[in-house]
mmCIF file of C-alpha atoms in Angstrom:
data_model
loop_
_atom_site.group_PDB
_atom_site.id
_atom_site.type_symbol
_atom_site.label_atom_id
_atom_site.label_comp_id
_atom_site.label_asym_id
_atom_site.label_seq_id
_atom_site.Cartn_x
_atom_site.Cartn_y
_atom_site.Cartn_z
ATOM 1 C CA UNK P 1 -8.135 -27.885 -26.534
ATOM 2 C CA UNK P 2 -9.127 -31.146 -28.050
ATOM 3 C CA UNK P 3 -9.553 -34.074 -25.770
ATOM 4 C CA UNK P 4 -7.338 -36.653 -27.401
ATOM 5 C CA UNK P 5 -7.485 -39.090 -24.513
ATOM 6 C CA UNK P 6 -8.485 -41.962 -26.703
ATOM 7 C CA UNK P 7 -7.817 -44.848 -24.433
ATOM 8 C CA UNK P 8 -7.299 -43.595 -20.953
ATOM 9 C CA UNK P 9 -8.067 -47.074 -19.761
ATOM 10 C CA UNK P 10 -9.896 -46.039 -16.632
ATOM 11 C CA UNK P 11 -10.199 -49.301 -14.789
ATOM 12 C CA UNK P 12 -13.509 -50.529 -13.549
ATOM 13 C CA UNK P 13 -14.360 -53.553 -11.545
ATOM 14 C CA UNK P 14 -15.604 -56.866 -12.774
ATOM 15 C CA UNK P 15 -19.237 -55.917 -12.182
ATOM 16 C CA UNK P 16 -18.816 -53.086 -14.692
ATOM 17 C CA UNK P 17 -19.733 -50.546 -12.073
ATOM 18 C CA UNK P 18 -18.457 -47.011 -12.326
ATOM 19 C CA UNK P 19 -15.511 -46.069 -10.214
ATOM 20 C CA UNK P 20 -14.724 -42.612 -8.922
ATOM 21 C CA UNK P 21 -12.297 -42.158 -11.818
ATOM 22 C CA UNK P 22 -15.105 -42.656 -14.312
ATOM 23 C CA UNK P 23 -16.948 -39.671 -12.913
ATOM 24 C CA UNK P 24 -13.733 -37.663 -13.055
ATOM 25 C CA UNK P 25 -13.345 -38.682 -16.690
ATOM 26 C CA UNK P 26 -16.832 -37.323 -17.414
ATOM 27 C CA UNK P 27 -15.444 -33.883 -16.563
ATOM 28 C CA UNK P 28 -12.845 -34.117 -19.373
ATOM 29 C CA UNK P 29 -9.807 -33.437 -17.180
ATOM 30 C CA UNK P 30 -7.506 -32.661 -20.131
ATOM 31 C CA UNK P 31 -9.812 -29.987 -21.453
ATOM 32 C CA UNK P 32 -10.176 -28.780 -17.880
ATOM 33 C CA UNK P 33 -6.411 -28.289 -17.647
ATOM 34 C CA UNK P 34 -6.585 -25.738 -20.480
ATOM 35 C CA UNK P 35 -9.517 -24.015 -18.778
ATOM 36 C CA UNK P 36 -7.593 -23.835 -15.503
ATOM 37 C CA UNK P 37 -4.457 -22.481 -17.165
ATOM 38 C CA UNK P 38 -6.090 -19.805 -19.324
ATOM 39 C CA UNK P 39 -8.514 -18.725 -16.583
ATOM 40 C CA UNK P 40 -5.599 -18.454 -14.146
ATOM 41 C CA UNK P 41 -3.638 -16.310 -16.607
ATOM 42 C CA UNK P 42 -6.681 -14.091 -17.202
ATOM 43 C CA UNK P 43 -7.014 -13.613 -13.459
ATOM 44 C CA UNK P 44 -3.328 -13.110 -12.682
ATOM 45 C CA UNK P 45 -2.547 -10.610 -15.454
ATOM 46 C CA UNK P 46 -5.518 -8.401 -14.519
ATOM 47 C CA UNK P 47 -4.518 -5.085 -12.935
ATOM 48 C CA UNK P 48 -6.620 -5.712 -9.795
ATOM 49 C CA UNK P 49 -5.030 -7.931 -7.110
ATOM 50 C CA UNK P 50 -7.100 -10.834 -5.784
ATOM 51 C CA UNK P 51 -6.576 -12.651 -2.481
ATOM 52 C CA UNK P 52 -4.731 -15.928 -3.274
ATOM 53 C CA UNK P 53 -7.411 -18.110 -1.709
ATOM 54 C CA UNK P 54 -10.213 -16.289 -3.526
ATOM 55 C CA UNK P 55 -8.212 -16.674 -6.752
ATOM 56 C CA UNK P 56 -7.669 -20.393 -6.084
ATOM 57 C CA UNK P 57 -11.337 -20.994 -5.286
ATOM 58 C CA UNK P 58 -12.487 -18.994 -8.305
ATOM 59 C CA UNK P 59 -10.280 -20.956 -10.695
ATOM 60 C CA UNK P 60 -11.465 -24.175 -9.074
ATOM 61 C CA UNK P 61 -15.104 -23.231 -9.660
ATOM 62 C CA UNK P 62 -14.405 -22.111 -13.231
ATOM 63 C CA UNK P 63 -12.767 -25.506 -13.805
ATOM 64 C CA UNK P 64 -15.757 -27.220 -12.215
ATOM 65 C CA UNK P 65 -18.039 -25.320 -14.596
ATOM 66 C CA UNK P 66 -15.867 -26.497 -17.495
ATOM 67 C CA UNK P 67 -16.141 -30.042 -16.150
ATOM 68 C CA UNK P 68 -19.918 -29.720 -15.887
ATOM 69 C CA UNK P 69 -20.179 -28.764 -19.542
ATOM 70 C CA UNK P 70 -17.934 -31.747 -20.370
ATOM 71 C CA UNK P 71 -20.343 -34.082 -18.551
ATOM 72 C CA UNK P 72 -23.320 -32.542 -20.372
ATOM 73 C CA UNK P 73 -21.436 -33.000 -23.657
ATOM 74 C CA UNK P 74 -20.784 -36.680 -22.857
ATOM 75 C CA UNK P 75 -24.438 -37.178 -21.954
ATOM 76 C CA UNK P 76 -25.731 -35.742 -25.231
ATOM 77 C CA UNK P 77 -23.000 -37.102 -27.494
ATOM 78 C CA UNK P 78 -23.004 -40.673 -26.171
ATOM 79 C CA UNK P 79 -24.388 -41.966 -29.479
ATOM 80 C CA UNK P 80 -21.661 -40.478 -31.649
ATOM 81 C CA UNK P 81 -18.954 -41.127 -29.022
ATOM 82 C CA UNK P 82 -19.836 -44.823 -29.331
ATOM 83 C CA UNK P 83 -18.887 -44.961 -33.016
ATOM 84 C CA UNK P 84 -15.724 -42.839 -32.876
ATOM 85 C CA UNK P 85 -12.531 -44.740 -32.019
ATOM 86 C CA UNK P 86 -11.180 -41.738 -30.123
ATOM 87 C CA UNK P 87 -14.162 -41.576 -27.785
ATOM 88 C CA UNK P 88 -15.775 -45.016 -27.625
ATOM 89 C CA UNK P 89 -14.133 -45.867 -24.290
ATOM 90 C CA UNK P 90 -15.578 -42.854 -22.552
ATOM 91 C CA UNK P 91 -17.656 -43.832 -19.482
ATOM 92 C CA UNK P 92 -21.119 -43.395 -21.056
ATOM 93 C CA UNK P 93 -20.630 -45.208 -24.398
ATOM 94 C CA UNK P 94 -18.615 -47.896 -22.588
ATOM 95 C CA UNK P 95 -21.620 -48.489 -20.317
ATOM 96 C CA UNK P 96 -19.872 -47.719 -17.038
ATOM 97 C CA UNK P 97 -21.939 -44.604 -16.316
ATOM 98 C CA UNK P 98 -25.581 -44.221 -17.312
ATOM 99 C CA UNK P 99 -26.536 -41.251 -19.509
ATOM 100 C CA UNK P 100 -28.936 -39.957 -16.854
ATOM 101 C CA UNK P 101 -26.120 -40.006 -14.289
ATOM 102 C CA UNK P 102 -23.934 -37.961 -16.621
ATOM 103 C CA UNK P 103 -26.785 -35.484 -17.137
ATOM 104 C CA UNK P 104 -27.444 -35.226 -13.404
ATOM 105 C CA UNK P 105 -23.750 -34.712 -12.648
ATOM 106 C CA UNK P 106 -23.477 -32.039 -15.355
ATOM 107 C CA UNK P 107 -26.536 -30.123 -14.167
ATOM 108 C CA UNK P 108 -25.600 -30.349 -10.492
ATOM 109 C CA UNK P 109 -22.025 -29.216 -11.066
ATOM 110 C CA UNK P 110 -23.244 -26.385 -13.319
ATOM 111 C CA UNK P 111 -25.406 -25.025 -10.507
ATOM 112 C CA UNK P 112 -22.766 -25.505 -7.825
ATOM 113 C CA UNK P 113 -19.950 -23.932 -9.853
ATOM 114 C CA UNK P 114 -21.975 -20.856 -10.872
ATOM 115 C CA UNK P 115 -23.376 -20.154 -7.397
ATOM 116 C CA UNK P 116 -20.018 -20.733 -5.720
ATOM 117 C CA UNK P 117 -18.168 -18.492 -8.187
ATOM 118 C CA UNK P 118 -20.741 -15.777 -7.501
ATOM 119 C CA UNK P 119 -20.210 -16.105 -3.747
ATOM 120 C CA UNK P 120 -16.417 -16.403 -3.945
ATOM 121 C CA UNK P 121 -15.794 -13.677 -6.548
ATOM 122 C CA UNK P 122 -18.614 -11.679 -8.097
ATOM 123 C CA UNK P 123 -21.917 -12.261 -9.881
ATOM 124 C CA UNK P 124 -20.727 -10.897 -13.208
ATOM 125 C CA UNK P 125 -18.079 -13.632 -13.409
ATOM 126 C CA UNK P 126 -20.696 -16.178 -12.278
ATOM 127 C CA UNK P 127 -23.137 -15.093 -14.996
ATOM 128 C CA UNK P 128 -20.311 -15.297 -17.521
ATOM 129 C CA UNK P 129 -19.552 -18.862 -16.394
ATOM 130 C CA UNK P 130 -23.243 -19.793 -16.668
ATOM 131 C CA UNK P 131 -23.325 -18.384 -20.185
ATOM 132 C CA UNK P 132 -20.176 -20.341 -21.096
ATOM 133 C CA UNK P 133 -21.672 -23.633 -19.865
ATOM 134 C CA UNK P 134 -24.863 -22.889 -21.804
ATOM 135 C CA UNK P 135 -22.846 -22.018 -24.902
ATOM 136 C CA UNK P 136 -20.829 -25.252 -24.826
ATOM 137 C CA UNK P 137 -23.656 -27.596 -23.830
ATOM 138 C CA UNK P 138 -26.526 -26.133 -25.845
ATOM 139 C CA UNK P 139 -25.161 -23.914 -28.640
ATOM 140 C CA UNK P 140 -22.199 -26.151 -29.525
ATOM 141 C CA UNK P 141 -23.076 -29.692 -28.412
ATOM 142 C CA UNK P 142 -26.820 -29.802 -29.017
ATOM 143 C CA UNK P 143 -27.194 -27.315 -31.873
ATOM 144 C CA UNK P 144 -24.085 -26.627 -33.960
ATOM 145 C CA UNK P 145 -21.973 -29.766 -33.704
ATOM 146 C CA UNK P 146 -24.359 -31.880 -35.764
ATOM 147 C CA UNK P 147 -25.718 -29.189 -38.049
ATOM 148 C CA UNK P 148 -22.885 -27.160 -39.586
ATOM 149 C CA UNK P 149 -19.251 -27.667 -40.610
ATOM 150 C CA UNK P 150 -18.565 -24.320 -38.925
ATOM 151 C CA UNK P 151 -19.410 -26.063 -35.621
ATOM 152 C CA UNK P 152 -16.026 -25.708 -34.022
ATOM 153 C CA UNK P 153 -15.540 -22.115 -35.172
ATOM 154 C CA UNK P 154 -18.505 -20.815 -33.182
ATOM 155 C CA UNK P 155 -18.426 -23.557 -30.570
ATOM 156 C CA UNK P 156 -14.773 -22.748 -29.959
ATOM 157 C CA UNK P 157 -15.943 -19.574 -28.279
ATOM 158 C CA UNK P 158 -16.900 -21.637 -25.239
ATOM 159 C CA UNK P 159 -13.297 -22.753 -24.842
ATOM 160 C CA UNK P 160 -12.119 -19.179 -25.326
ATOM 161 C CA UNK P 161 -14.193 -17.597 -22.544
ATOM 162 C CA UNK P 162 -12.220 -18.837 -19.465
ATOM 163 C CA UNK P 163 -9.503 -16.111 -19.600
ATOM 164 C CA UNK P 164 -12.305 -13.520 -19.803
ATOM 165 C CA UNK P 165 -13.980 -15.112 -16.780
ATOM 166 C CA UNK P 166 -10.658 -15.063 -14.907
ATOM 167 C CA UNK P 167 -10.260 -11.377 -15.791
ATOM 168 C CA UNK P 168 -13.854 -10.748 -14.658
ATOM 169 C CA UNK P 169 -13.116 -12.402 -11.301
ATOM 170 C CA UNK P 170 -10.436 -9.778 -10.682
ATOM 171 C CA UNK P 171 -11.966 -6.701 -12.287
ATOM 172 C CA UNK P 172 -15.700 -7.437 -12.291
ATOM 173 C CA UNK P 173 -15.933 -6.591 -15.980
ATOM 174 C CA UNK P 174 -14.596 -6.839 -19.529
ATOM 175 C CA UNK P 175 -11.830 -4.876 -21.233
ATOM 176 C CA UNK P 176 -9.941 -4.752 -24.518
ATOM 177 C CA UNK P 177 -7.233 -6.992 -23.018
ATOM 178 C CA UNK P 178 -9.688 -9.701 -21.977
ATOM 179 C CA UNK P 179 -11.375 -9.591 -25.379
ATOM 180 C CA UNK P 180 -7.957 -10.038 -27.035
ATOM 181 C CA UNK P 181 -7.244 -13.065 -24.816
ATOM 182 C CA UNK P 182 -10.600 -14.456 -25.910
ATOM 183 C CA UNK P 183 -9.760 -13.822 -29.575
ATOM 184 C CA UNK P 184 -6.425 -15.601 -29.230
ATOM 185 C CA UNK P 185 -8.098 -18.873 -28.225
ATOM 186 C CA UNK P 186 -11.138 -18.327 -30.447
ATOM 187 C CA UNK P 187 -9.123 -17.823 -33.654
ATOM 188 C CA UNK P 188 -6.695 -20.576 -32.668
ATOM 189 C CA UNK P 189 -9.393 -23.246 -32.300
ATOM 190 C CA UNK P 190 -10.253 -23.796 -36.004
ATOM 191 C CA UNK P 191 -6.705 -24.458 -37.282
ATOM 192 C CA UNK P 192 -6.006 -26.594 -34.200
ATOM 193 C CA UNK P 193 -9.144 -28.692 -34.613
ATOM 194 C CA UNK P 194 -9.074 -28.947 -38.394
ATOM 195 C CA UNK P 195 -5.461 -30.135 -38.340
ATOM 196 C CA UNK P 196 -6.668 -32.931 -36.050
ATOM 197 C CA UNK P 197 -9.628 -33.610 -38.345
ATOM 198 C CA UNK P 198 -7.264 -34.016 -41.308
ATOM 199 C CA UNK P 199 -5.663 -37.081 -39.780
ATOM 200 C CA UNK P 200 -8.745 -38.304 -37.823
ATOM 201 C CA UNK P 201 -11.139 -37.950 -40.752
ATOM 202 C CA UNK P 202 -12.472 -41.516 -40.622
ATOM 203 C CA UNK P 203 -13.732 -41.055 -37.088
ATOM 204 C CA UNK P 204 -15.811 -38.015 -37.934
ATOM 205 C CA UNK P 205 -17.122 -39.557 -41.148
ATOM 206 C CA UNK P 206 -18.273 -42.662 -39.290
ATOM 207 C CA UNK P 207 -20.055 -40.571 -36.681
ATOM 208 C CA UNK P 208 -21.717 -38.409 -39.301
ATOM 209 C CA UNK P 209 -20.410 -35.224 -37.695
ATOM 210 C CA UNK P 210 -20.329 -32.512 -40.376
ATOM 211 C CA UNK P 211 -16.671 -31.727 -39.949
ATOM 212 C CA UNK P 212 -15.231 -29.526 -42.675
ATOM 213 C CA UNK P 213 -13.125 -32.432 -43.931
ATOM 214 C CA UNK P 214 -16.314 -34.451 -44.433
ATOM 215 C CA UNK P 215 -18.553 -31.789 -45.969
ATOM 216 C CA UNK P 216 -16.080 -29.761 -48.050
ATOM 217 C CA UNK P 217 -13.152 -32.157 -48.425
ATOM 218 C CA UNK P 218 -9.552 -31.933 -47.369
ATOM 219 C CA UNK P 219 -8.307 -29.338 -49.887
ATOM 220 C CA UNK P 220 -10.936 -26.863 -48.631
ATOM 221 C CA UNK P 221 -9.980 -27.698 -45.040
ATOM 222 C CA UNK P 222 -6.347 -26.942 -45.832
ATOM 223 C CA UNK P 223 -7.349 -23.549 -47.254
ATOM 224 C CA UNK P 224 -9.453 -22.820 -44.177
ATOM 225 C CA UNK P 225 -6.533 -23.690 -41.876
ATOM 226 C CA UNK P 226 -4.346 -21.164 -43.668
ATOM 227 C CA UNK P 227 -7.093 -18.524 -43.661
ATOM 228 C CA UNK P 228 -7.745 -18.789 -39.921
ATOM 229 C CA UNK P 229 -4.024 -18.946 -39.159
ATOM 230 C CA UNK P 230 -3.550 -15.643 -41.003
ATOM 231 C CA UNK P 231 -6.533 -14.149 -39.176
ATOM 232 C CA UNK P 232 -5.066 -15.341 -35.872
ATOM 233 C CA UNK P 233 -1.620 -13.863 -36.525
ATOM 234 C CA UNK P 234 -2.379 -10.201 -35.560
ATOM 235 C CA UNK P 235 -4.024 -11.115 -32.227
ATOM 236 C CA UNK P 236 -0.801 -12.049 -30.418
ATOM 237 C CA UNK P 237 1.059 -8.861 -31.436
ATOM 238 C CA UNK P 238 -2.011 -6.796 -30.421
ATOM 239 C CA UNK P 239 -1.870 -8.407 -26.988
ATOM 240 C CA UNK P 240 1.886 -7.780 -26.878
ATOM 241 C CA UNK P 241 1.449 -4.010 -27.264
ATOM 242 C CA UNK P 242 -1.531 -3.867 -24.881
ATOM 243 C CA UNK P 243 -1.431 -2.952 -21.204
ATOM 244 C CA UNK P 244 -0.739 -6.573 -20.215
ATOM 245 C CA UNK P 245 1.877 -7.232 -22.932
ATOM 246 C CA UNK P 246 5.574 -6.495 -23.106
ATOM 247 C CA UNK P 247 8.797 -7.441 -24.890
ATOM 248 C CA UNK P 248 8.673 -11.110 -23.811
ATOM 249 C CA UNK P 249 5.181 -11.430 -25.246
ATOM 250 C CA UNK P 250 6.191 -9.614 -28.420
ATOM 251 C CA UNK P 251 9.212 -11.867 -29.038
ATOM 252 C CA UNK P 252 7.175 -14.985 -28.232
ATOM 253 C CA UNK P 253 4.298 -14.109 -30.528
ATOM 254 C CA UNK P 254 6.536 -13.136 -33.452
ATOM 255 C CA UNK P 255 8.446 -16.421 -33.320
ATOM 256 C CA UNK P 256 5.340 -18.555 -32.826
ATOM 257 C CA UNK P 257 3.353 -16.794 -35.525
ATOM 258 C CA UNK P 258 6.194 -17.200 -38.001
ATOM 259 C CA UNK P 259 6.314 -20.952 -37.279
ATOM 260 C CA UNK P 260 2.514 -21.298 -37.287
ATOM 261 C CA UNK P 261 2.009 -19.460 -40.584
ATOM 262 C CA UNK P 262 4.850 -21.463 -42.140
ATOM 263 C CA UNK P 263 3.171 -24.678 -40.966
ATOM 264 C CA UNK P 264 -0.196 -23.596 -42.361
ATOM 265 C CA UNK P 265 1.441 -22.740 -45.701
ATOM 266 C CA UNK P 266 3.016 -26.210 -45.802
ATOM 267 C CA UNK P 267 -0.368 -27.813 -45.069
ATOM 268 C CA UNK P 268 -1.983 -25.683 -47.792
ATOM 269 C CA UNK P 269 0.653 -26.729 -50.328
ATOM 270 C CA UNK P 270 0.198 -30.469 -49.746
ATOM 271 C CA UNK P 271 -2.106 -32.819 -51.556
ATOM 272 C CA UNK P 272 -3.966 -35.698 -49.946
ATOM 273 C CA UNK P 273 -1.705 -38.196 -51.673
ATOM 274 C CA UNK P 274 1.452 -36.555 -50.313
ATOM 275 C CA UNK P 275 -0.052 -36.382 -46.832
ATOM 276 C CA UNK P 276 -1.151 -40.015 -46.874
ATOM 277 C CA UNK P 277 2.307 -41.084 -48.050
ATOM 278 C CA UNK P 278 4.033 -39.721 -44.945
ATOM 279 C CA UNK P 279 1.110 -40.528 -42.605
ATOM 280 C CA UNK P 280 0.140 -36.874 -42.201
ATOM 281 C CA UNK P 281 3.483 -35.994 -40.624
ATOM 282 C CA UNK P 282 3.148 -32.275 -41.427
ATOM 283 C CA UNK P 283 -0.422 -32.120 -40.143
ATOM 284 C CA UNK P 284 0.513 -33.931 -36.939
ATOM 285 C CA UNK P 285 3.479 -31.586 -36.414
ATOM 286 C CA UNK P 286 1.203 -28.576 -36.974
ATOM 287 C CA UNK P 287 -1.270 -29.977 -34.430
ATOM 288 C CA UNK P 288 1.492 -30.332 -31.829
ATOM 289 C CA UNK P 289 2.749 -26.843 -32.652
ATOM 290 C CA UNK P 290 -0.769 -25.500 -32.119
ATOM 291 C CA UNK P 291 -0.720 -26.828 -28.551
ATOM 292 C CA UNK P 292 2.605 -25.097 -27.888
ATOM 293 C CA UNK P 293 1.360 -21.942 -29.642
ATOM 294 C CA UNK P 294 -1.491 -21.363 -27.215
ATOM 295 C CA UNK P 295 0.385 -22.476 -24.116
ATOM 296 C CA UNK P 296 3.420 -20.283 -24.807
ATOM 297 C CA UNK P 297 1.328 -17.197 -25.596
ATOM 298 C CA UNK P 298 -0.453 -17.403 -22.257
ATOM 299 C CA UNK P 299 2.792 -18.326 -20.482
ATOM 300 C CA UNK P 300 4.412 -15.179 -21.955
ATOM 301 C CA UNK P 301 1.549 -13.035 -20.628
ATOM 302 C CA UNK P 302 2.020 -14.646 -17.240
ATOM 303 C CA UNK P 303 5.766 -13.968 -17.356
ATOM 304 C CA UNK P 304 5.123 -10.290 -18.080
ATOM 305 C CA UNK P 305 2.788 -10.068 -15.081
ATOM 306 C CA UNK P 306 5.184 -12.010 -12.835
ATOM 307 C CA UNK P 307 8.128 -9.756 -13.695
ATOM 308 C CA UNK P 308 6.186 -6.488 -13.360
ATOM 309 C CA UNK P 309 6.692 -6.145 -9.560
ATOM 310 C CA UNK P 310 10.455 -6.139 -10.215
ATOM 311 C CA UNK P 311 10.120 -3.470 -12.852
ATOM 312 C CA UNK P 312 10.953 -5.852 -15.697
ATOM 313 C CA UNK P 313 7.660 -6.972 -17.196
ATOM 314 C CA UNK P 314 5.528 -4.850 -19.511
ATOM 315 C CA UNK P 315 6.461 -1.749 -21.451
ATOM 316 C CA UNK D 1 -28.800 -58.897 23.631
ATOM 317 C CA UNK D 2 -25.834 -58.741 21.389
ATOM 318 C CA UNK D 3 -25.900 -57.338 17.940
ATOM 319 C CA UNK D 4 -23.979 -59.417 15.524
ATOM 320 C CA UNK D 5 -22.286 -57.293 12.942
ATOM 321 C CA UNK D 6 -22.054 -59.288 9.802
ATOM 322 C CA UNK D 7 -19.493 -58.794 7.149
ATOM 323 C CA UNK D 8 -19.943 -55.818 4.847
ATOM 324 C CA UNK D 9 -22.370 -56.336 2.092
ATOM 325 C CA UNK D 10 -20.668 -56.984 -1.213
ATOM 326 C CA UNK D 11 -22.071 -53.664 -2.471
ATOM 327 C CA UNK D 12 -20.174 -51.738 0.210
ATOM 328 C CA UNK D 13 -16.892 -53.337 -0.738
ATOM 329 C CA UNK D 14 -17.548 -52.766 -4.406
ATOM 330 C CA UNK D 15 -18.332 -49.090 -3.937
ATOM 331 C CA UNK D 16 -15.696 -48.352 -1.304
ATOM 332 C CA UNK D 17 -13.407 -46.428 -3.654
ATOM 333 C CA UNK D 18 -16.243 -44.354 -5.038
ATOM 334 C CA UNK D 19 -17.619 -43.514 -1.595
ATOM 335 C CA UNK D 20 -14.168 -42.672 -0.271
ATOM 336 C CA UNK D 21 -13.531 -40.358 -3.229
ATOM 337 C CA UNK D 22 -16.842 -38.571 -2.765
ATOM 338 C CA UNK D 23 -16.224 -38.266 0.971
ATOM 339 C CA UNK D 24 -12.832 -36.670 0.399
ATOM 340 C CA UNK D 25 -14.294 -34.248 -2.169
ATOM 341 C CA UNK D 26 -17.028 -33.195 0.259
ATOM 342 C CA UNK D 27 -14.512 -32.750 3.090
ATOM 343 C CA UNK D 28 -12.319 -30.613 0.829
ATOM 344 C CA UNK D 29 -15.376 -28.566 -0.171
ATOM 345 C CA UNK D 30 -16.248 -27.888 3.483
ATOM 346 C CA UNK D 31 -12.646 -26.880 4.215
ATOM 347 C CA UNK D 32 -12.650 -24.542 1.210
ATOM 348 C CA UNK D 33 -15.902 -22.857 2.259
ATOM 349 C CA UNK D 34 -14.540 -22.387 5.782
ATOM 350 C CA UNK D 35 -11.284 -20.885 4.483
ATOM 351 C CA UNK D 36 -13.190 -18.613 2.070
ATOM 352 C CA UNK D 37 -15.393 -17.421 4.924
ATOM 353 C CA UNK D 38 -12.353 -16.583 7.043
ATOM 354 C CA UNK D 39 -10.827 -14.612 4.152
ATOM 355 C CA UNK D 40 -14.075 -12.768 3.390
ATOM 356 C CA UNK D 41 -14.579 -11.835 7.033
ATOM 357 C CA UNK D 42 -10.983 -10.721 7.550
ATOM 358 C CA UNK D 43 -11.081 -8.669 4.348
ATOM 359 C CA UNK D 44 -14.103 -6.798 5.710
ATOM 360 C CA UNK D 45 -16.332 -7.675 2.762
ATOM 361 C CA UNK D 46 -19.885 -6.499 3.182
ATOM 362 C CA UNK D 47 -21.587 -8.758 5.694
ATOM 363 C CA UNK D 48 -24.853 -8.312 7.455
ATOM 364 C CA UNK D 49 -25.932 -10.048 10.643
ATOM 365 C CA UNK D 50 -29.642 -10.246 11.251
ATOM 366 C CA UNK D 51 -29.540 -9.603 14.977
ATOM 367 C CA UNK D 52 -32.864 -7.780 15.347
ATOM 368 C CA UNK D 53 -31.124 -4.424 15.292
ATOM 369 C CA UNK D 54 -32.341 -1.804 12.810
ATOM 370 C CA UNK D 55 -30.294 -1.753 9.649
ATOM 371 C CA UNK D 56 -29.044 1.774 8.989
ATOM 372 C CA UNK D 57 -29.778 1.718 5.248
ATOM 373 C CA UNK D 58 -33.434 0.898 5.951
ATOM 374 C CA UNK D 59 -33.960 3.846 8.299
ATOM 375 C CA UNK D 60 -35.542 6.718 6.322
ATOM 376 C CA UNK D 61 -33.143 9.591 5.979
ATOM 377 C CA UNK D 62 -34.460 13.100 6.682
ATOM 378 C CA UNK D 63 -34.971 15.106 3.479
ATOM 379 C CA UNK D 64 -32.271 17.665 2.905
ATOM 380 C CA UNK D 65 -33.585 21.043 1.640
ATOM 381 C CA UNK D 66 -36.098 21.014 -1.222
ATOM 382 C CA UNK D 67 -39.774 21.975 -0.884
#
C-alpha cells in the first residue's frame, strides 16, 4: 500500500528534538497496517492451526520487520523525500531524526524481528522475512527505485510477501495458495501505484524518480494500468477455486474485478486534458477502489476460513 | 551529610515522553517473551536443559545387523 500520510503533523517540541512518535513514524505505520492484515490472513487461512499467542507474536514480528524496512527506506530516501510534498515532513527530511538514527533503528529492528520470528514460529518464516526486508531495502529502495520505471512492479514484491510469510508461520513452507496470495498483491501494486502517480506526477518529477508517468508519459501509464489490471483479474478467481477459497470469495472477486477492469478501461479512454479538467476524478476514484479491492479480497478469504468450522466456508 | 536532589535536568524533562515510550515497549517485549515461553513449554516444544546429564541422541547407538 502506498503511504499517503502527507502531513501527519507529528508534533515535536520547541528544541526540534525527536519524540517517540517520530520513531514510530519511521516505521511507516500505514504501510505496516497492510502488512499486519495480509500476514494475519495468510496465517489464519492456512490449514495448520497455530496457538493464538504464537500467531499474535509472529504477526507482531512480521510487522516489526516491515517497519524496519520502512526505516531503512526513510534513511536512504531522505534526499528525495525532502523534495516531494507528500514526504517532506517525514522525520528525517524534516530534521527531527538524524539519518544515522534511522539507519540504526532499521538495522536493529531487522535483526530483532528476524531472530524473534525464528524463535516464535520457525526459521523458514524468519528467513523469508529477512529476504523481504532485504528485497525492500536493497533491491527496491537502493537499486530499482532510482534506476527503472518498472521500479514498483518488481519492488512491489516486497509488499506482497507478508501473506506468504504468515502462511509459512503456520505451515513451515510454501504452497500454491500462498503463491496466489502473493500474486494478488504483486499484480495489484502497479495499477494502484500508477493511478496515484497520475495525479501526483509533479512530486515524482521534482524528485527525479523514474516513475512511468515521468519516463513514458501519462498515455503509456494509462495503457500499463489497463494491462496489469487485466493480468490481475484471473488471480482472484484462481484463489476462489483453491483450497482456501469458496463462494464468498468467488462472488467478491467477480464483483471487484468487474469494477476494477471497468475503472481501468475508463482511465485508458481518458486524455490528459479530460483528466485535468475534472482534477483526475476518475483516477482518484480508481485509486480508492484499489484500496478496497485488496482489502475485500483478503477479507473474503478470512471469512471463508472463519466460517469453515461451522461447515459454511469453502467448497 | 544530606544529598540535595536538584530539579531534573532540562534534558530529562524534554525526553520524558520518549523515555517513557521506550520503557513501555521494553516492558511489553519482556511480557511477550515470558508469555511465549509459557506457551512453548506447555505445548511441549522441543526443549533441552543442559543439566550435566547425557543427552540420549549423543549416546552412540549399537549397530543393528550388518557386517
